[in-house]
Amino acid sequence: MPGIWIYSEDSTVARQLLTAGQELKKTTDQSVNVIAITDEAAQSLAGAGADKVYLLKGISAWPESYAGVIDELLKKEQASVVLIGATLRGKDVAAKVAAKLQAGLVTDALTVQFVNDAIETTRLMYGGLAICTEVVSLPALVTIPPRTFAEASETAGQGEIITVEVTNEDSRVVISNVCPIVREGADIATANRIVCVGRGLSKQEDMKLVEELAAACGAEIACTRGISEDYHWLPNDRYIGISGQKVKPELYIGMGISGQVQHVVGIRDAKIIVAIDTNEKAPIFEAADYGIVGDLYEVVPLLTAALQKK
Amino acid sequence: MQKLLVCYKWVLDEQDIKIAGDLSLDTGRAKYKISDYDKNAIEEGALLAELHGISVEALTFGTDAVKQSLKDALSRGLDKVYWIGDAASEQADAFVTANVLAAAIKKLGQYDLILCGEGSADTYSQQTAPRLAALLDIPAVTFVQKITVADGKVIATRKLGDCIEEVTVTGPVVISVLPEINKPRIPGLKQVMAAAKKPSEEVKVSELGIAAEALTAKVRAVSRKGYVMDRKKVVFKEAAQADNVAKLVASLAQHVLEERGS
């Protein structure tokens, strides 16, 4: 029987997708089922309102190794819609499954709904310059970024858990040296205030200016891609943009940032955007709530001093 | 390791696309470029080829305009480019693109390593590498920040947001690379001149024996609109920066600063 299927190797993200699945269920009356690869995730999702949870148990613990098993299960179950968490591992699995099913896949959907027996999604393209509405024929796969939907609550029900022993080893592939990345400082993705620096800063020693402003307003420090990838003045997990972090702070203060679309896409969800840059024609001022045209070396110390007084 | 292949996409430069008053996209003045992320894939292919003394070829699928990419691509260290220029690419989604690329690769022969960028600069679907691997029935290693080739094996270091892991693959593999893996070269006059003498070859979709259904997109765009933010766009323009800063702080006080410590 056709159904809505959910998969993420991250059970928190899977619970967020469950909310999206329940929304779709309202318009189609199809069951909402989950594919899990850990006992803990299967329990949590069955309790959070999934109709059915398939718990896949293979020897390899590498989440990507389940792609071949997931596509067979989805084919057998005649899945009509598959929502997959748009983590990097999830995107990898989703594309492999889509290829095997010869199905369409929308990456990083912002919205997803049934329209006329197909799935309609919106997503960004051209580095965040444009929003694209797309129609996907069924079966349709969609990846949805973490935190797009609220987590389904634990109280909703007790779905059936079906455990399936699967073969997911691949003798061609060996995984080793799995190391968690230790972040230096807080995670900017969840920071409430952010001071962000771009190439307008002329040398690394001047990071002091940025640090002082950040301290004065209780903000985390972030940067554009050039500052981390080309100059290595900050770690890569500090850069904001289409291929970096997406942030949602109450306050974002950008300095020496021209505002290329690839950067601005990462700050769209900021509540207030402040821009300081010498070039009054810089696109950042079109994306900002408040702007000061001027040399950051003059403006930033003044701003730091003013904030310290408060 | 004998043969390397890099896949790249020829895309509109989004910096040239203007958003009109009705939010429609004006691509009239947009020039094409090699997708930025694919420049990293080309560079990695060129570096590996130079290091191991082997050849590196490239494959691209686009409209007829893709021919314009050849000189730029070949000046970046590639030995040869196979290009597929077909109107089918205009409506192609990742499903169609991967089907065409996979069919072409099967026709061109065995490659030990196929490199892609992590996504394209226009649609950024990030699907091509894993789809290709699934269609070719070989492993994919995505989001790679370092590649080493030793003892006939490829060792790829992946970076996945919260973790780094090493994947060792025996036999052919598709790898998508992160931008941080290298800094693409800027071709000099010598490289550009040499590119003119390097070979390129057209591959026709009609020669690849692809079923019509596999050339029909599963994902169809119904609208594309400029994505504009609703922002206040207040720029303070007093002569003295101290006055501008005072006005900024006063404005922020209304919105966010009073919440400090709460």
XYZ file of C-alpha atoms in Angstrom:
572
model
C 0.000 0.000 0.000
C 1.401 3.433 -0.863
C 2.624 5.357 2.129
C 4.706 8.225 3.374
C 8.140 7.105 4.540
C 10.660 8.828 6.730
C 14.344 8.198 7.216
C 17.160 9.954 9.005
C 20.209 8.467 10.674
C 19.712 11.253 13.249
C 16.664 10.409 15.349
C 16.035 14.046 16.320
C 15.810 14.950 12.637
C 13.605 11.897 12.006
C 11.175 13.169 14.636
C 11.111 16.552 12.881
C 10.332 14.803 9.597
C 7.578 12.898 11.348
C 5.852 16.254 11.873
C 6.183 16.951 8.132
C 4.861 13.442 7.395
C 1.838 13.960 9.648
C 1.060 17.192 7.756
C 1.126 15.313 4.449
C -1.021 12.554 5.929
C -3.820 15.062 6.498
C -4.224 15.597 2.751
C -3.752 12.017 1.526
C -4.707 9.677 4.320
C -1.667 7.505 3.661
C 0.157 5.879 6.545
C 3.331 7.507 7.891
C 6.112 4.983 8.373
C 9.674 5.250 9.519
C 12.909 3.479 8.666
C 15.276 3.421 11.636
C 18.735 1.927 12.023
C 19.059 1.984 15.821
C 16.846 0.499 18.574
C 16.705 3.824 20.373
C 15.471 5.652 17.252
C 12.886 2.940 16.492
C 11.429 3.169 20.022
C 11.371 6.947 20.005
C 9.669 7.180 16.604
C 7.110 4.462 17.276
C 6.171 6.436 20.388
C 6.016 9.707 18.490
C 3.203 8.726 16.154
C 4.678 6.647 13.317
C 2.193 4.026 12.094
C 4.931 1.496 11.461
C 8.667 1.492 12.106
C 11.049 -0.766 10.221
C 14.182 -1.278 12.285
C 16.964 -2.338 9.923
C 19.751 -4.315 11.564
C 22.902 -4.845 9.555
C 26.484 -5.596 10.509
C 27.972 -2.359 9.191
C 27.238 0.653 11.393
C 28.012 3.087 8.550
C 24.671 4.804 7.866
C 25.479 5.144 4.148
C 25.703 1.368 3.853
C 21.935 1.085 4.354
C 21.128 2.852 1.045
C 20.889 -0.403 -0.894
C 18.615 -1.962 1.721
C 16.394 1.107 2.014
C 15.702 1.249 -1.705
C 14.582 -2.402 -1.746
C 12.281 -1.849 1.215
C 10.733 1.277 -0.327
C 10.177 -0.539 -3.610
C 8.501 -3.459 -1.872
C 6.322 -1.141 0.196
C 5.400 0.992 -2.847
C 6.342 4.171 -1.053
C 4.763 7.252 -2.604
C 6.690 9.923 -0.702
C 10.007 9.547 1.093
C 11.207 12.317 3.409
C 14.875 12.121 4.326
C 16.783 14.370 6.718
C 19.082 16.679 4.737
C 22.178 15.997 6.798
C 25.186 15.274 4.604
C 24.849 11.538 5.302
C 21.126 11.790 4.560
C 21.715 13.534 1.236
C 24.165 10.805 0.231
C 21.708 8.029 1.058
C 18.750 9.862 -0.531
C 20.508 10.299 -3.874
C 21.607 6.647 -4.007
C 18.098 5.459 -3.157
C 16.571 7.819 -5.737
C 18.952 6.515 -8.412
C 18.087 2.895 -7.642
C 14.357 3.659 -7.647
C 14.771 5.783 -10.808
C 12.877 8.467 -8.910
C 13.004 12.237 -8.559
C 14.620 13.839 -5.540
C 14.388 17.412 -4.288
C 17.296 18.524 -2.088
C 16.887 20.862 0.894
C 13.163 21.527 0.470
C 11.767 24.443 2.467
C 8.148 23.281 2.024
C 6.521 20.070 0.827
C 2.880 19.358 0.017
C 0.625 17.155 -2.075
C -0.801 18.924 -5.122
C -2.796 16.964 -7.719
C -1.313 13.540 -6.975
C 2.229 14.844 -7.059
C 4.551 16.458 -4.566
C 5.172 20.177 -4.766
C 8.228 21.641 -3.081
C 10.027 24.936 -2.761
C 13.778 25.304 -2.517
C 16.504 27.855 -3.128
C 18.677 27.992 -6.209
C 21.421 30.192 -7.682
C 23.076 30.337 -4.286
C 19.936 31.663 -2.600
C 19.116 34.315 -5.213
C 15.922 32.588 -6.280
C 13.235 30.347 -4.885
C 12.111 27.534 -7.122
C 8.754 25.766 -6.948
C 9.002 22.242 -8.313
C 6.621 19.363 -8.951
C 7.901 15.836 -8.432
C 6.133 12.812 -9.869
C 5.558 9.898 -7.486
C 7.351 8.127 -5.997
C 8.992 11.335 -4.815
C 11.993 11.715 -2.552
C 12.591 14.944 -0.669
C 15.389 15.889 1.702
C 14.465 18.417 4.387
C 17.071 20.353 6.396
C 17.286 19.781 10.158
C 15.146 22.137 12.286
C 12.742 22.935 9.410
C 9.901 21.306 11.364
C 9.313 21.010 15.116
C 9.866 17.568 16.648
C 6.834 15.305 16.920
C 5.938 14.851 20.583
C 6.389 11.567 22.387
C 2.741 11.201 23.368
C 1.135 10.570 20.004
C 0.942 6.800 19.977
C 2.557 3.412 19.867
C 3.343 2.258 16.350
C 4.365 -1.251 15.403
C 8.126 -1.966 15.236
C 9.217 -4.531 12.662
C 12.827 -5.649 12.990
C 14.523 -6.799 9.787
C 17.962 -8.395 9.669
C 19.715 -7.036 6.579
C 22.972 -7.477 4.719
C 24.632 -4.102 4.351
C 28.354 -4.853 4.300
C 30.329 -3.859 1.244
C 33.720 -5.566 1.013
C 35.003 -2.741 -1.189
C 34.641 -0.116 1.542
C 36.385 0.199 4.927
C 35.539 2.987 7.395
C 38.147 4.075 9.917
C 39.266 6.952 12.142
C 35.811 8.308 12.847
C 36.459 11.422 14.932
C 33.908 13.879 16.234
C 34.842 17.440 15.350
C 35.554 19.397 18.499
C 34.148 22.852 18.029
C 36.170 25.811 19.209
C 33.548 27.818 21.075
C 29.811 27.706 20.604
C 27.907 26.454 17.609
C 27.057 29.539 15.530
C 24.010 27.768 14.052
C 22.217 28.184 17.373
C 23.847 31.456 18.530
C 21.551 34.267 19.562
C 23.884 37.037 18.448
C 26.545 36.949 15.788
C 29.304 39.299 14.743
C 30.461 38.324 11.290
C 33.604 39.423 9.506
C 34.482 39.478 5.803
C 37.378 40.396 3.592
C 37.089 44.052 4.588
C 39.314 43.111 7.506
C 42.827 43.585 6.181
C 44.922 41.438 8.484
C 44.560 38.679 11.017
C 45.833 40.775 13.941
C 42.796 42.992 13.458
C 40.526 40.127 14.551
C 40.894 41.859 17.918
C 38.389 44.477 16.689
C 35.905 41.716 15.948
C 36.506 39.986 19.272
C 35.990 43.212 21.202
C 32.696 43.950 19.478
C 31.546 40.368 20.016
C 32.403 40.606 23.715
C 30.600 43.936 24.028
C 27.344 42.560 22.678
C 27.624 38.966 23.904
C 27.900 37.524 20.388
C 29.635 34.596 18.748
C 32.100 35.288 15.946
C 31.431 34.090 12.432
C 32.893 34.894 9.039
C 32.496 34.656 5.272
C 33.895 31.728 3.344
C 36.998 33.615 2.234
C 38.067 34.339 5.808
C 38.041 30.666 6.795
C 38.812 28.830 3.557
C 41.286 31.187 1.920
C 42.824 33.017 4.881
C 42.289 30.350 7.601
C 41.762 33.078 10.213
C 38.797 31.165 11.652
C 37.823 27.464 11.565
C 35.645 26.278 8.671
C 32.663 25.661 10.945
C 32.543 29.440 11.494
C 31.688 30.445 7.968
C 28.161 31.320 6.998
C 26.709 30.616 3.582
C 25.196 28.191 1.139
C 27.889 25.578 1.675
C 28.570 26.612 5.272
C 26.424 27.382 8.289
C 22.870 28.708 8.200
C 22.240 30.909 11.224
C 19.120 32.215 12.945
C 20.278 34.843 15.469
C 18.263 37.703 16.942
C 21.053 40.020 15.859
C 23.636 39.728 13.109
C 26.295 42.404 12.676
C 28.328 42.057 9.493
C 31.499 44.036 8.928
C 33.591 44.296 5.803
C 31.185 41.981 3.995
C 30.052 42.817 0.470
C 27.045 40.526 0.753
C 27.335 38.028 -2.073
C 24.196 35.967 -2.381
C 26.033 32.803 -1.276
C 26.704 34.451 2.084
C 23.372 36.225 2.491
C 21.435 32.981 2.057
C 22.944 31.842 5.341
C 21.619 34.837 7.313
C 18.092 35.065 5.902
C 16.547 33.877 9.128
C 18.325 36.485 11.256
C 15.859 38.787 12.971
C 17.903 41.980 12.629
C 20.764 42.410 10.168
C 23.294 45.213 10.608
C 25.902 45.934 7.929
C 29.085 47.982 8.110
C 31.027 48.343 4.880
C 32.959 50.999 2.978
C 31.169 50.421 -0.322
C 27.750 52.033 -0.240
C 26.752 49.996 -3.324
C 27.591 46.685 -1.617
C 24.657 44.241 -1.874
C 24.772 43.682 1.893
C 22.942 46.990 2.397
C 20.013 45.652 0.349
C 19.851 42.703 2.739
C 20.250 44.689 5.944
C 17.899 46.367 8.392
C 20.470 48.936 9.468
C 23.617 49.985 7.702
C 26.559 52.283 8.205
C 28.687 53.133 5.191
C 32.189 53.536 6.453
C 35.536 52.096 7.320
C 35.085 49.265 9.773
C 38.332 50.352 11.459
C 36.600 53.595 12.394
C 33.029 52.400 12.940
C 33.551 49.160 14.845
C 35.545 50.623 17.780
C 32.890 53.345 18.130
C 30.146 50.715 18.157
C 32.036 48.573 20.660
C 32.482 51.559 22.969
C 28.799 52.537 22.647
C 27.657 49.010 23.466
C 30.018 48.732 26.427
C 28.360 51.799 27.931
C 24.934 50.227 27.844
C 45.305 3.998 -10.519
C 45.248 4.412 -14.279
C 42.435 6.676 -15.336
C 40.728 9.638 -13.739
C 37.513 11.338 -14.774
C 36.090 14.637 -13.552
C 32.467 15.631 -14.142
C 31.699 19.323 -14.348
C 28.717 21.528 -15.093
C 28.612 24.701 -17.175
C 26.251 27.030 -15.330
C 24.930 30.572 -15.492
C 26.915 32.913 -13.288
C 24.414 33.833 -10.585
C 26.254 37.115 -9.973
C 24.954 38.291 -13.379
C 21.322 37.334 -12.772
C 19.081 40.268 -11.939
C 15.770 40.151 -10.098
C 13.120 42.228 -11.898
C 10.393 44.243 -10.152
C 7.902 41.390 -10.552
C 10.469 39.016 -8.992
C 11.118 37.284 -12.308
C 14.735 36.376 -13.041
C 16.535 38.269 -15.773
C 19.264 35.975 -17.070
C 19.708 37.979 -20.299
C 23.104 39.351 -19.312
C 24.306 36.294 -17.442
C 27.477 34.674 -18.676
C 28.321 31.035 -18.153
C 31.054 29.648 -15.930
C 32.344 26.283 -14.782
C 30.413 25.624 -11.580
C 32.638 26.864 -8.758
C 32.517 23.597 -6.815
C 33.472 21.664 -9.944
C 36.631 23.747 -10.256
C 37.740 22.049 -7.031
C 36.993 18.648 -8.583
C 38.968 19.533 -11.728
C 41.871 20.810 -9.631
C 41.912 17.644 -7.528
C 41.886 15.515 -10.679
C 44.735 17.555 -12.159
C 46.787 17.349 -8.939
C 46.313 13.568 -8.639
C 47.177 13.088 -12.298
C 50.357 15.170 -11.941
C 51.342 13.332 -8.756
C 50.830 9.831 -10.166
C 51.814 10.550 -13.763
C 48.472 9.489 -15.206
C 45.874 11.112 -17.404
C 42.775 12.960 -16.323
C 39.751 13.424 -18.526
C 36.504 15.279 -18.005
C 32.877 14.824 -18.947
C 30.208 17.490 -19.105
C 26.513 17.486 -20.007
C 24.721 20.660 -20.979
C 23.125 22.476 -23.877
C 25.087 23.406 -26.988
C 26.524 26.264 -24.906
C 28.665 23.687 -23.113
C 31.131 23.863 -26.022
C 32.195 27.279 -24.722
C 33.490 25.608 -21.574
C 36.085 23.431 -23.263
C 38.955 25.914 -23.408
C 38.534 26.983 -19.781
C 38.261 23.369 -18.620
C 41.278 22.220 -20.622
C 43.415 25.089 -19.328
C 42.942 23.762 -15.792
C 45.121 20.693 -16.168
C 42.770 18.262 -17.915
C 44.044 16.131 -20.800
C 40.776 15.755 -22.666
C 37.123 16.738 -22.353
C 34.158 14.704 -23.530
C 31.139 16.940 -23.972
C 27.470 16.220 -24.424
C 25.505 19.158 -25.800
C 21.835 18.319 -25.946
C 18.570 20.203 -25.545
C 17.504 17.464 -23.111
C 19.715 19.150 -20.536
C 17.507 22.252 -20.410
C 14.813 20.479 -18.413
C 17.117 17.884 -16.911
C 16.937 17.166 -13.188
C 19.566 15.184 -11.298
C 17.792 11.971 -12.362
C 18.283 12.712 -16.076
C 21.773 14.148 -15.622
C 22.990 11.083 -13.738
C 21.392 8.743 -16.274
C 23.175 10.526 -19.148
C 26.541 10.766 -17.373
C 26.400 7.112 -16.272
C 25.557 5.938 -19.788
C 28.396 8.021 -21.220
C 30.893 6.706 -18.653
C 29.904 3.117 -19.465
C 30.579 3.878 -23.120
C 33.907 5.648 -22.509
C 35.306 2.774 -20.483
C 36.634 2.021 -17.061
C 37.719 4.836 -14.738
C 39.386 4.157 -11.395
C 38.280 7.410 -9.868
C 35.421 9.707 -10.850
C 35.452 13.143 -9.222
C 32.547 15.553 -8.827
C 32.033 18.813 -6.947
C 29.856 18.634 -3.833
C 27.003 20.355 -5.673
C 26.430 22.688 -8.599
C 26.511 26.471 -8.268
C 23.040 26.810 -9.832
C 20.769 24.107 -8.400
C 23.087 22.717 -5.693
C 21.215 19.426 -5.551
C 24.299 17.508 -4.432
C 22.970 14.359 -6.100
C 25.219 13.672 -9.070
C 28.060 11.838 -7.326
C 25.967 9.411 -5.227
C 23.494 8.851 -8.077
C 26.350 8.096 -10.493
C 27.869 5.611 -8.059
C 24.541 3.842 -7.582
C 23.981 3.634 -11.358
C 27.532 2.385 -11.987
C 27.251 0.020 -9.014
C 30.446 1.273 -7.408
C 30.939 2.947 -3.994
C 30.444 6.684 -3.486
C 32.394 8.696 -0.981
C 30.854 12.137 -0.600
C 31.943 15.424 1.031
C 35.645 14.657 0.903
C 38.324 17.070 2.122
C 41.404 14.934 1.356
C 42.249 12.169 -1.131
C 45.253 9.849 -1.016
C 45.940 7.067 -3.489
C 48.162 4.232 -2.265
C 48.570 0.507 -2.999
C 45.743 0.572 -5.515
C 43.360 1.937 -2.894
C 41.751 5.328 -2.545
C 41.709 6.792 0.967
C 39.242 9.647 1.277
C 38.715 11.814 4.358
C 35.111 12.956 4.685
C 33.907 15.920 6.676
C 30.306 15.613 7.782
C 29.465 18.610 9.949
C 29.945 16.914 13.296
C 32.525 14.300 12.400
C 35.478 13.382 10.243
C 35.939 9.847 8.958
C 38.292 8.020 6.652
C 36.922 5.780 3.918
C 39.213 3.360 2.104
C 37.901 1.964 -1.162
C 39.293 -0.886 -3.217
C 38.381 -0.635 -6.880
C 36.609 2.132 -8.802
C 34.911 4.867 -6.789
C 32.975 8.107 -7.232
C 34.084 10.930 -4.949
C 32.526 14.331 -4.360
C 34.940 16.915 -3.016
C 34.416 19.829 -0.633
C 35.644 23.286 -1.673
C 38.255 23.211 1.108
C 40.127 20.313 -0.536
C 42.248 22.661 -2.667
C 42.509 26.065 -4.255
C 41.753 25.870 -7.975
C 44.527 27.226 -10.172
C 43.999 30.385 -12.171
C 45.129 29.402 -15.668
C 47.905 31.557 -17.076
C 48.420 32.524 -20.710
C 50.602 29.434 -21.257
C 47.918 27.079 -19.970
C 45.244 28.831 -22.038
C 47.407 28.556 -25.169
C 48.131 24.889 -24.488
C 44.418 24.224 -23.965
C 43.721 25.147 -27.576
C 45.832 22.156 -28.688
C 44.241 19.651 -26.317
C 41.591 17.242 -27.585
C 37.873 17.324 -26.959
C 35.261 14.937 -28.237
C 31.516 15.169 -28.592
C 29.369 12.353 -27.231
C 25.819 12.305 -28.546
C 22.917 11.364 -26.304
C 21.448 9.416 -29.216
C 24.520 7.133 -29.208
C 24.096 6.212 -25.564
C 21.018 4.009 -25.887
C 19.108 5.749 -23.118
C 15.366 5.019 -22.873
C 13.095 8.030 -23.405
C 11.773 7.670 -19.869
C 15.255 7.987 -18.419
C 15.610 11.305 -20.268
C 12.366 12.723 -18.871
C 12.793 14.741 -15.704
C 10.990 13.578 -12.572
C 11.345 17.007 -10.993
C 9.920 19.882 -13.034
C 10.282 23.549 -12.146
C 6.936 25.352 -12.251
C 8.206 28.737 -11.141
C 11.452 30.494 -10.348
C 11.259 33.772 -8.526
C 13.743 36.139 -6.977
C 13.971 35.438 -3.280
C 13.962 38.826 -1.654
C 14.046 39.563 2.004
C 11.803 42.075 3.634
C 14.360 44.231 5.389
C 14.237 47.788 6.689
C 17.260 48.919 4.645
C 17.912 51.976 6.825
C 21.360 53.404 6.134
C 22.541 56.059 8.582
C 24.216 58.897 6.728
C 25.346 61.465 9.269
C 28.663 63.160 8.589
C 30.232 61.898 11.822
C 30.414 58.135 12.273
C 29.869 58.593 16.026
C 26.398 59.944 15.235
C 25.655 56.990 12.957
C 26.741 54.579 15.650
C 24.543 56.365 18.217
C 21.550 56.074 15.893
C 22.294 52.422 15.229
C 22.535 51.642 18.935
C 19.267 53.491 19.574
C 17.524 51.500 16.840
C 18.929 48.206 18.099
C 17.808 49.059 21.611
C 14.217 48.931 20.401
C 14.590 45.463 18.969
C 17.184 43.347 20.599
C 19.542 44.959 23.033
C 17.045 45.235 25.893
C 16.654 41.471 25.790
C 20.245 41.011 26.795
C 20.688 38.709 29.720
C 17.098 37.530 29.568
